[in-house]
XYZ file of C-alpha atoms in Angstrom:
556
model
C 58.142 117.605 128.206
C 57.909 117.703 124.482
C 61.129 116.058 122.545
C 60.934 118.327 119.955
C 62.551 120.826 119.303
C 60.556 124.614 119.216
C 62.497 125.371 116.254
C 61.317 122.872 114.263
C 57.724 122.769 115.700
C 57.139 126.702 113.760
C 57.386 126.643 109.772
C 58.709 129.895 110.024
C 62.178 128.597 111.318
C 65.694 129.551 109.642
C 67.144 126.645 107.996
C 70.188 128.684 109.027
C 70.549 130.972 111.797
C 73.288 131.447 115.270
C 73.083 127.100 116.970
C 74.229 127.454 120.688
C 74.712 123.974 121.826
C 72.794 122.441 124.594
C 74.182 118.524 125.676
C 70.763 118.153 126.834
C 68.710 119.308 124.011
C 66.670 116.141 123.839
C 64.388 116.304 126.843
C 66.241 118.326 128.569
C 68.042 114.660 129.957
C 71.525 114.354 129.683
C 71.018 110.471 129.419
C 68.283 110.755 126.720
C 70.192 112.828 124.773
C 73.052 110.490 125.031
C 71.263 107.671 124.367
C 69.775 109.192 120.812
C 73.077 110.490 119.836
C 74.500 107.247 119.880
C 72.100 106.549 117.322
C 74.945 107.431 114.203
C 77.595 105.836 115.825
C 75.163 102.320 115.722
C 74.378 103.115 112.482
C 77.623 102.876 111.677
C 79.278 99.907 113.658
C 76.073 97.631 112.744
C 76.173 98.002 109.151
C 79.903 97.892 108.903
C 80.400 94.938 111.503
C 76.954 92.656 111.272
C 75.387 93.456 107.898
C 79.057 94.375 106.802
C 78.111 97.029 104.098
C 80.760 98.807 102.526
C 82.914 101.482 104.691
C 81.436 104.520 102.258
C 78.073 103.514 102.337
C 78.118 102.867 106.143
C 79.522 106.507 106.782
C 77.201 108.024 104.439
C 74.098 106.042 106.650
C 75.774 107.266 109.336
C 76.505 110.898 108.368
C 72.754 111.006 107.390
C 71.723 109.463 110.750
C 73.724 112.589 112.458
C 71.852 114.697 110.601
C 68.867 113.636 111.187
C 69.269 113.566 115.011
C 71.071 116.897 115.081
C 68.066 118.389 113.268
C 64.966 116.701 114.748
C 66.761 115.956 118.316
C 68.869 118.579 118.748
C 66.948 121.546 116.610
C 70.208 122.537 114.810
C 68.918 124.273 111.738
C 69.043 122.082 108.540
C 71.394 124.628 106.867
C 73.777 124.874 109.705
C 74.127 120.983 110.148
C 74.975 120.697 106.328
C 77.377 123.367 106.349
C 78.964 121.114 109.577
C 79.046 118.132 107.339
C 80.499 120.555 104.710
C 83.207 121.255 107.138
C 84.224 118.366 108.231
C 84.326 116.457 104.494
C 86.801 119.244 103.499
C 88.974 118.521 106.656
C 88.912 114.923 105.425
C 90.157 115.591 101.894
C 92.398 118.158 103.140
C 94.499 117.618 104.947
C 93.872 114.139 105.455
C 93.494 112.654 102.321
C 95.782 114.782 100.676
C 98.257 113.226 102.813
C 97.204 109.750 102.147
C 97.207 109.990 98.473
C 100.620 111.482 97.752
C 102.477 109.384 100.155
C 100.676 106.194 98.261
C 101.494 107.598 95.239
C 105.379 107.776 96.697
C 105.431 103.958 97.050
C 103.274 103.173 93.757
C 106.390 104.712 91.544
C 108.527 102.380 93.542
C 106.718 99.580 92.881
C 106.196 100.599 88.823
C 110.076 100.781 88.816
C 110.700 97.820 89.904
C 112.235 99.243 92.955
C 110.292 97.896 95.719
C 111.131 94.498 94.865
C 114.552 95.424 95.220
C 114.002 96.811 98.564
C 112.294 93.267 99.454
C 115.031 91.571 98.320
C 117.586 93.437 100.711
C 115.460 92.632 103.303
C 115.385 88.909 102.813
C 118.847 88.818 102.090
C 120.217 89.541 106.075
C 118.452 86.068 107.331
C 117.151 83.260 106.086
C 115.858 82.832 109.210
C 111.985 82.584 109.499
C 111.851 84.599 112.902
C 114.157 87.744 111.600
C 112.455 87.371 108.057
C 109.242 88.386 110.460
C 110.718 90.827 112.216
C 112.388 93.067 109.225
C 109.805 92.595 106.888
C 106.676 92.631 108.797
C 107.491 94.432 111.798
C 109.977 97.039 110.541
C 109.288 97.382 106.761
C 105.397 97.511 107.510
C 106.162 100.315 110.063
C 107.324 102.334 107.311
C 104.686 100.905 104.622
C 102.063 102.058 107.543
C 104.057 105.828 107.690
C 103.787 106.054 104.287
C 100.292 105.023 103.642
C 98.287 102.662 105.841
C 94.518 102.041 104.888
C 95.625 98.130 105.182
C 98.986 98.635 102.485
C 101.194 97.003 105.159
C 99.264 94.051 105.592
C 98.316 93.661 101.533
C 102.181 93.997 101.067
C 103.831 92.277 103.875
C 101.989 89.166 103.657
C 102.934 88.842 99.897
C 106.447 89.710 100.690
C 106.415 86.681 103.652
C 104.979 84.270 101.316
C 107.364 84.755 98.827
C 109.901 83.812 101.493
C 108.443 80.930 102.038
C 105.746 81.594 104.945
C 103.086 79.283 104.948
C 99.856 81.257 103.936
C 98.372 81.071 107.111
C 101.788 82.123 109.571
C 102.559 85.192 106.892
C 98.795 86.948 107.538
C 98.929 85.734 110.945
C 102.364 87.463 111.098
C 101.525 90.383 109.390
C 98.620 91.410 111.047
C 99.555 91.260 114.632
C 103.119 93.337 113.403
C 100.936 96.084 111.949
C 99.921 97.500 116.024
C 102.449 99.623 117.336
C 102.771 102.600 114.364
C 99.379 102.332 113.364
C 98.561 105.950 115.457
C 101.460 107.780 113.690
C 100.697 106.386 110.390
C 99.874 107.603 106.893
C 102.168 110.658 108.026
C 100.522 110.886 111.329
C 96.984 111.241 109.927
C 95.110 109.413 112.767
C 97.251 112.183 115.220
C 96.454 114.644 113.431
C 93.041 114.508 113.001
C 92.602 113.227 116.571
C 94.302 117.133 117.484
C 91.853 118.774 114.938
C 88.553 116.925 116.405
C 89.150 117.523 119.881
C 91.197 121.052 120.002
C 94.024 120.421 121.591
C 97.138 121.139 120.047
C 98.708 118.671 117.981
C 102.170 118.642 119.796
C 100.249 117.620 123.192
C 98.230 114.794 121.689
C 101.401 113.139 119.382
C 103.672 113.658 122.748
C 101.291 111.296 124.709
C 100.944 108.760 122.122
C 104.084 108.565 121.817
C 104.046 107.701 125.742
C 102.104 104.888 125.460
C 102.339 102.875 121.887
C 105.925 102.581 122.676
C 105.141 99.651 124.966
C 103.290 97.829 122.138
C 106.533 97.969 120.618
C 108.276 96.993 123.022
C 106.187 93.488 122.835
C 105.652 92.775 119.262
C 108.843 92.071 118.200
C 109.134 89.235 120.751
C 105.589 87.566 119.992
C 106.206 87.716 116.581
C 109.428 85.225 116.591
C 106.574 83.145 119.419
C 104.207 83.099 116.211
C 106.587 82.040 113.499
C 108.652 79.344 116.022
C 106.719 79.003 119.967
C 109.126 79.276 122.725
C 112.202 78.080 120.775
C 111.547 80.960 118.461
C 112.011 83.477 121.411
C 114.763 81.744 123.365
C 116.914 81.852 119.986
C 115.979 84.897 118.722
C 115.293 86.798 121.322
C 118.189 89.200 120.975
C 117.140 90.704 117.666
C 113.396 91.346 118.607
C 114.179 92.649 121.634
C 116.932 94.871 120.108
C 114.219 96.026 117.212
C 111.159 97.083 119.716
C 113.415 98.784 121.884
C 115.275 101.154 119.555
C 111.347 101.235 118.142
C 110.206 102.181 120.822
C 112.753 104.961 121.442
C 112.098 106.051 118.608
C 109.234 106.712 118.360
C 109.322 108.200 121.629
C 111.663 111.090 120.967
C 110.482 111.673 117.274
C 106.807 112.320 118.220
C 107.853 114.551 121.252
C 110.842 116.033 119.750
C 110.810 116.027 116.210
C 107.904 115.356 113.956
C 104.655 114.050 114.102
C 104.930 113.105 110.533
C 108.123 111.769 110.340
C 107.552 109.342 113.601
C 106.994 105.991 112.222
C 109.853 106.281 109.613
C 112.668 107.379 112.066
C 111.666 104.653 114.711
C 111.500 101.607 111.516
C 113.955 102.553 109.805
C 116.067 103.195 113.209
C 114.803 99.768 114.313
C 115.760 98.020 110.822
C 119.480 99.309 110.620
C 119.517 97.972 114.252
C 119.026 94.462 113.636
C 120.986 95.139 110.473
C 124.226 95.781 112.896
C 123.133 93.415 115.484
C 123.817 90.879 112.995
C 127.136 92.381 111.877
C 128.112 92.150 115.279
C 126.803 88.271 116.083
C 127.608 87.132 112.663
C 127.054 83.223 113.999
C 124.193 83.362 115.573
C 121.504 81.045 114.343
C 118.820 83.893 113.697
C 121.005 85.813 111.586
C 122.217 82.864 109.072
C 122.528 83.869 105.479
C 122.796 81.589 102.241
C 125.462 82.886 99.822
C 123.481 84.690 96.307
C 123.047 82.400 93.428
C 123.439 82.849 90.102
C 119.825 83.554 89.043
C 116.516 83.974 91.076
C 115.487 80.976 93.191
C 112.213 79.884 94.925
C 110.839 80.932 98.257
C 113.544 80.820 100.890
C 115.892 80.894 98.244
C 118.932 83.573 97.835
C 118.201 85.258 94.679
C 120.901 87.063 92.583
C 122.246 90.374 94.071
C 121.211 93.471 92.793
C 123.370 96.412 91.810
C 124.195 98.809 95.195
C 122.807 101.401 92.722
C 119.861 100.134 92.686
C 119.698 99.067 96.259
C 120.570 102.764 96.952
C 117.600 104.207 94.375
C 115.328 101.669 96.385
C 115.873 102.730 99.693
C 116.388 106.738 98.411
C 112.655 107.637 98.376
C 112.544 107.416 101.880
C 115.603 108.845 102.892
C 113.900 111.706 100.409
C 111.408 111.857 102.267
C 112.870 112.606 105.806
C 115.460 114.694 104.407
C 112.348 116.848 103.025
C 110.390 117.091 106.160
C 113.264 117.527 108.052
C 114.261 120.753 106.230
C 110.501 121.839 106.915
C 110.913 121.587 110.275
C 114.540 123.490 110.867
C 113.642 127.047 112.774
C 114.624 129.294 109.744
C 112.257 127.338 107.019
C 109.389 126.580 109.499
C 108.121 129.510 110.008
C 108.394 130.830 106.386
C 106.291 127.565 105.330
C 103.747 128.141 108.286
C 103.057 131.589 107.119
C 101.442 130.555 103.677
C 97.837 129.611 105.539
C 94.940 128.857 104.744
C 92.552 130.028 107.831
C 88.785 131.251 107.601
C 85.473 130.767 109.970
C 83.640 128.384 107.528
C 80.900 130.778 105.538
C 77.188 130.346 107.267
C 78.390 127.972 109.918
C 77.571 130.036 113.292
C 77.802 127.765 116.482
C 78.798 128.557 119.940
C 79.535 126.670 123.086
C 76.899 126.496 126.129
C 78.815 129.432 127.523
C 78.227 131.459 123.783
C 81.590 131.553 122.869
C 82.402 130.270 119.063
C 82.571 126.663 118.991
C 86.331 125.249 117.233
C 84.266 123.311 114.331
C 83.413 127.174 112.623
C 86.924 127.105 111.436
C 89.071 126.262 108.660
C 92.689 126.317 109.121
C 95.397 124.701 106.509
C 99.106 125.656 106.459
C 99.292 124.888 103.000
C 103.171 124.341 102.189
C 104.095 122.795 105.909
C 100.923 120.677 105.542
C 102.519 116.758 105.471
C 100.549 116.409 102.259
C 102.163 119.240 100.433
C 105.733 118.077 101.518
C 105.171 114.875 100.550
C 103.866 115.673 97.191
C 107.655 118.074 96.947
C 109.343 114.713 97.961
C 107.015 112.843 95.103
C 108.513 114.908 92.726
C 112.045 114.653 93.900
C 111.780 110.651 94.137
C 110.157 110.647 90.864
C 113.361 111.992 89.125
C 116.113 110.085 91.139
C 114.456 106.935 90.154
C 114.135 108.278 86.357
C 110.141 107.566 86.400
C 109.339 110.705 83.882
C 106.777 113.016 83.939
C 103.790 111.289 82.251
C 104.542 108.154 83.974
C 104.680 109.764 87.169
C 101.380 111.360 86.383
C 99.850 108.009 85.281
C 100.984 106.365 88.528
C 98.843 109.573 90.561
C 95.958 108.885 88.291
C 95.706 105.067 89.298
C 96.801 105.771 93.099
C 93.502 108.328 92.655
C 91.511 105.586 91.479
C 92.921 102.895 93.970
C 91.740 105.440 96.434
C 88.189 106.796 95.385
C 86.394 104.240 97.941
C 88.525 105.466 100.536
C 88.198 109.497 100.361
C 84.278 109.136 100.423
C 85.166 106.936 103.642
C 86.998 109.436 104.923
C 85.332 112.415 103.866
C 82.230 110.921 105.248
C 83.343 109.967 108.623
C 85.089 113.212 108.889
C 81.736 114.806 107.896
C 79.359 112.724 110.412
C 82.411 113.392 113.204
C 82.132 117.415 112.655
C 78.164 117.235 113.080
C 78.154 115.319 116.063
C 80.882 117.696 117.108
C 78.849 120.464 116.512
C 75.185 119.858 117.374
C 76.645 118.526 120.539
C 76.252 114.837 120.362
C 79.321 114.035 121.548
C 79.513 116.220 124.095
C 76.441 114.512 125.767
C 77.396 111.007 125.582
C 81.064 112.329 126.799
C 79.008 114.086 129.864
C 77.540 110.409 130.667
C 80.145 108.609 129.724
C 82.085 110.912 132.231
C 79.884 108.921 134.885
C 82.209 106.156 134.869
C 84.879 108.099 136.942
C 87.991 106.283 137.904
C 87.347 103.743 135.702
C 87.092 105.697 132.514
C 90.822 105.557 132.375
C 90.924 101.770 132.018
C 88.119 101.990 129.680
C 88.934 104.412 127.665
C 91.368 102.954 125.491
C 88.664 99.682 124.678
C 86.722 102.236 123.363
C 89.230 102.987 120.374
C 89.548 99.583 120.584
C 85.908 98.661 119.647
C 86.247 101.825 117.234
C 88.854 100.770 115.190
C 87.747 96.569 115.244
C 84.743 97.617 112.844
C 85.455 100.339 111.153
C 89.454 99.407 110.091
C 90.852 102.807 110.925
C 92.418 104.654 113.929
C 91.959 107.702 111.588
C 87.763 107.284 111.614
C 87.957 106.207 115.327
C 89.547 109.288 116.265
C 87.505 111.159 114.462
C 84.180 109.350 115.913
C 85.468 109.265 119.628
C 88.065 111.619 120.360
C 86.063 114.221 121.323
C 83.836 112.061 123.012
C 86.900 110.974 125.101
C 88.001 114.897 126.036
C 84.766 115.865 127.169
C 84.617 112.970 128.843
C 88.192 113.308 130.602
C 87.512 116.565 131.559
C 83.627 115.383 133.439
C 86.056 113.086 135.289
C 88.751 115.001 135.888
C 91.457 113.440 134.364
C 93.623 115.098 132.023
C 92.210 114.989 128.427
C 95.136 114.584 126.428
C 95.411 110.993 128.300
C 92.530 110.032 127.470
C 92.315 111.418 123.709
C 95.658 109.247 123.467
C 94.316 106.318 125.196
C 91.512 106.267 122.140
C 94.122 106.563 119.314
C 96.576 104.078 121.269
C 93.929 101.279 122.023
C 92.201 101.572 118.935
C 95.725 100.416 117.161
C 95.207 97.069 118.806
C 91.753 96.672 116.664
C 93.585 96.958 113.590
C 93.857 93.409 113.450
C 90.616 92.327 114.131
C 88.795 94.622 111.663
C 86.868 92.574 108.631
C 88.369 94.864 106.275
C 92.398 94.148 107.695
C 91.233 90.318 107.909
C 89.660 90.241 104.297
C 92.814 92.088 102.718
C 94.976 90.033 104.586
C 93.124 86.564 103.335
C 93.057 87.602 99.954
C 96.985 88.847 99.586
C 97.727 85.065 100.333
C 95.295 83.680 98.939
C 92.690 82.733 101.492
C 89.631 83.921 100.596
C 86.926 83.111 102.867
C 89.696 82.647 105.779
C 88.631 85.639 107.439
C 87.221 83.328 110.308
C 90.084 81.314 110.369
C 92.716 84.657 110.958
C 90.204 86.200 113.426
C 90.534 83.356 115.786
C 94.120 83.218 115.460
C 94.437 87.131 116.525
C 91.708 88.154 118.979
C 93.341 86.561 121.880
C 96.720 88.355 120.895
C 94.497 91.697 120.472
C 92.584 91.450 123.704
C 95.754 90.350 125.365
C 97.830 93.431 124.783
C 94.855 95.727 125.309
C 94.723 94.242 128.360
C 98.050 95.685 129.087
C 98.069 98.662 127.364
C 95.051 99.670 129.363
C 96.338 98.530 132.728
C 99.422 101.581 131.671
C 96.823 104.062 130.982
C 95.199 103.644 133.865
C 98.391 104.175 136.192
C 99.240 106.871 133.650
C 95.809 108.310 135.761
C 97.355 108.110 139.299
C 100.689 109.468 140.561
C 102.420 105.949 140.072
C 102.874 106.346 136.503
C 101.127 110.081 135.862
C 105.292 111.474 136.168
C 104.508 110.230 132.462
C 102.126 112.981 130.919
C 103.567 115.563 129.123
């Protein structure tokens, strides 16, 4: 049987006409067809992970590599699979990026005032203990760093802020990276949860719900190996009481604010929730040896030094654009705003893009659907504005600050935008329907699987976000070949890919270069893999009795 397609075999073909999707175009083999459409997806993880090209160049390869197999393998017509590619880089400037870049821009007027160092400094003042230094500022205050804006910002930041405490090099990346796990799949906002929702069509409310069922046990554990990293078992028989105390209100909540509350809001509630926790903990056990404090001195002081205390109005301002920020997308969320702000929508079929299912009914990726004010984006970019004027940053500095978050960002919206775009043509041609239908052949198994697929994802391309995007629809159609339920296995992708995050060349080089270790990226990796593979090991072992009745009283 001829592989190619008769649409392409007659000049006379539409370059855009009605695609009805066939997961076993190539052949007429559902493993042939698999096996070309992983083609992108190679393209991608090779050149990122062994030739290590840039992220944006690697998606474009692979976006073109889609292309080229939706066209030739799949005989999608050429204008059809551009207007998918279309699609899909809009979805990944909005909403995604527009998310991204206002929250960034959020914490870059904090850091031009002068405020974030302030906010570092409260932190460091509670302990002066190594082991609750690692839990507040890497664990807790790079939870909200990673809600805010993630793309590698927690580790970058963190790090710094250990080293400055007097962290060795080494211990402070070491530290840093394995603390930035457990809120990576509610971070930037919720971006990775969101998109993972928009990719594989189910709603957003089931998919955050059952993440939120299954990171919570990451957080459960970090805290504790975290004081094992900065001290071995001394550091967790002596200071056991805070980390335990931090990943369990963590973990709570982040539970009930991603079933309950807000996607968006998830990863601030549960670290700032977790913070004040250890903050009263150490009210309450004002001798114990984790929580000793050196009285301020008179002028600043070297790394594990007190440094003179700053004004409670200023401590306030620091720790106001955050409290902003909740307060804002709190309001969204109350019944008689919500549905005002829902009702200003963007929604169309995208214009030429005609694709149907095998059964002929209009596939999801045809259409565009933005609530425009309620978007996390938007409200962010109201609470911008807001923190902007309570920390007295002016108009044309606050506009200066956008331009340069803009420009700090230009590598990483055509990243985005071009993962986004090779995601919605696999999506659409069918490619990842076919390797889900294979994949599918796993059976029982693909529930203790699935989650080292996000895994893998997110080791070499850096982002739960692309890995989502990539492999979460992959993962439904997979889930529902298998018969498991598909919003397990969806979360299982965005949930084990968080445990990459750490092993990923671009989280290692950002992390070696904040403390100055450049060319240590070998050095970090060995020091976190076994910590990564260790805890997927776990978290995998959960989602697979998540699958059976003995933990499936889980599922939302």
């Amino acid at each position: 049987m001829s592989m190619i397609p008769a649409a392409l075999a007659s000049p006379s073909s539409e370059l855009l006409a009605q695609y009805q999707q066939d997961p076993q175009a190539v052949g007429g083999s559902l493993g042939l067809s698999a096996l070309v459409s992983v083609l992108p997806l190679a393209v991608v993880l090779v050149l990122l992970g062994v030739v290590r090209v840039r992220a944006q160049w690697a998606a474009l390869a692979g976006l073109l590599t889609a292309l080229v197999v939706a066209v030739v393998g799949y005989g999608m017509p050429v204008g059809t699979s551009v207007l998918a590619a279309a699609h899909g880089a809009l979805f990944g400037l909005f909403p995604i990026m527009w998310i991204v870049v206002n929250a960034l821009w959020v914490f870059n007027m904090t850091v031009a005032t002068g405020h974030f160092d302030v906010l570092r400094r409260s932190f460091g003042a509670l302990s002066i203990d190594e082991r609750t230094q690692a839990i507040l500022v890497a664990f807790c205050f790079g939870a909200l760093l990673e809600a805010l804006a993630g793309f590698g910002a927690p580790v970058a930041i963190t790090s710094v802020m250990l080293v400055a405490l007097g962290f060795t090099p080494i211990k402070a990346a070491v530290v840093a990276l394995v603390a930035n796990t457990a809120p990576v799949a509610f971070g930037a906002m919720g971006v990775p949860v969101i998109t993972l929702a928009r990719v594989t069509g189910l709603p957003l409310d089931q998919v955050a719900s059952m993440v939120g069922r299954q990171t919570p046990f990451l957080a459960l554990l970090v805290p504790l190996l975290l004081v094992f990293l900065v001290d071995g078992k001394r550091g967790v028989r002596e200071a056991w009481a805070p980390a335990l105390v931090c990943g369990l209100v963590f973990a709570v909540g982040q539970f009930l604010t991603s079933n309950f509350l807000s996607v968006e809001l998830t990863d601030i509630v549960a670290a700032l929730l977790s913070a004040l926790a250890v903050f009263a903990l150490a009210r309450v056990r004002p001798n114990a040896v984790w929580a000793a404090r050196r009285p301020a001195i008179a002028g600043g002081g070297g790394p594990g030094t007190a440094e003179a205390p700053d004004a409670p109005a200023e401590v306030r301002r620091a720790y106001a654009p955050y409290v902003i920020i909740i307060v804002v997308f709190a309001l969204a969320q109350l019944p008689g705003i919500k549905p005002a702000l829902d009702a200003v929508k963007i929604a169309f079929t995208f214009p030429g893009l005609d694709v149907v299912d095998p059964a002929g009914e209009p596939h999801s990726t045809t259409m565009y659907s933005l609530t425009a004010i309620s978007t996390a984006g938007t409200l962010m970019l109201v609470a911008g504005v807001i923190v902007a004027i309570v920390l007295k940053v002016g108009g044309g500095r606050a506009l200066a600050t956008y331009g340069r978050t803009l420009d700090e960002l230009k590598w990483a919206i055509l990243t985005v935008a071009g993962v986004l775009a090779l995601a919605y043509v696999m999506n659409a041609s069918a490619q990842t329907t076919s390797i889900g239908l294979f994949v599918a052949g796993a059976g029982g198994a693909l529930a203790f699987l699935s989650p080292v697929l996000g895994w893998f994802a997110v080791a070499v391309t850096g982002s739960d976000t692309s890995a989502n995007a990539l492999f979460g629809s992959l993962q439904v159609t997979a889930a529902q070949g298998a018969g498991l339920p598909p919003e397990l296995l969806a979360a299982a992708n965005s949930s084990g890919g968080v445990l990459g995050k750490m092993l990923s060349p671009q989280n290692l080089a950002i992390a070696a270069v904040a403390v100055k270790l450049e060319g240590g990226e070998g050095v970090l990796l060995r020091k976190v893999v076994g910590w990564s593979l260790g805890l997927l090991a776990v978290l995998s072992v959960i989602i697979a009795l998540q699958a059976t009745p003995v933990l499936g009283w889980m599922l939302p």
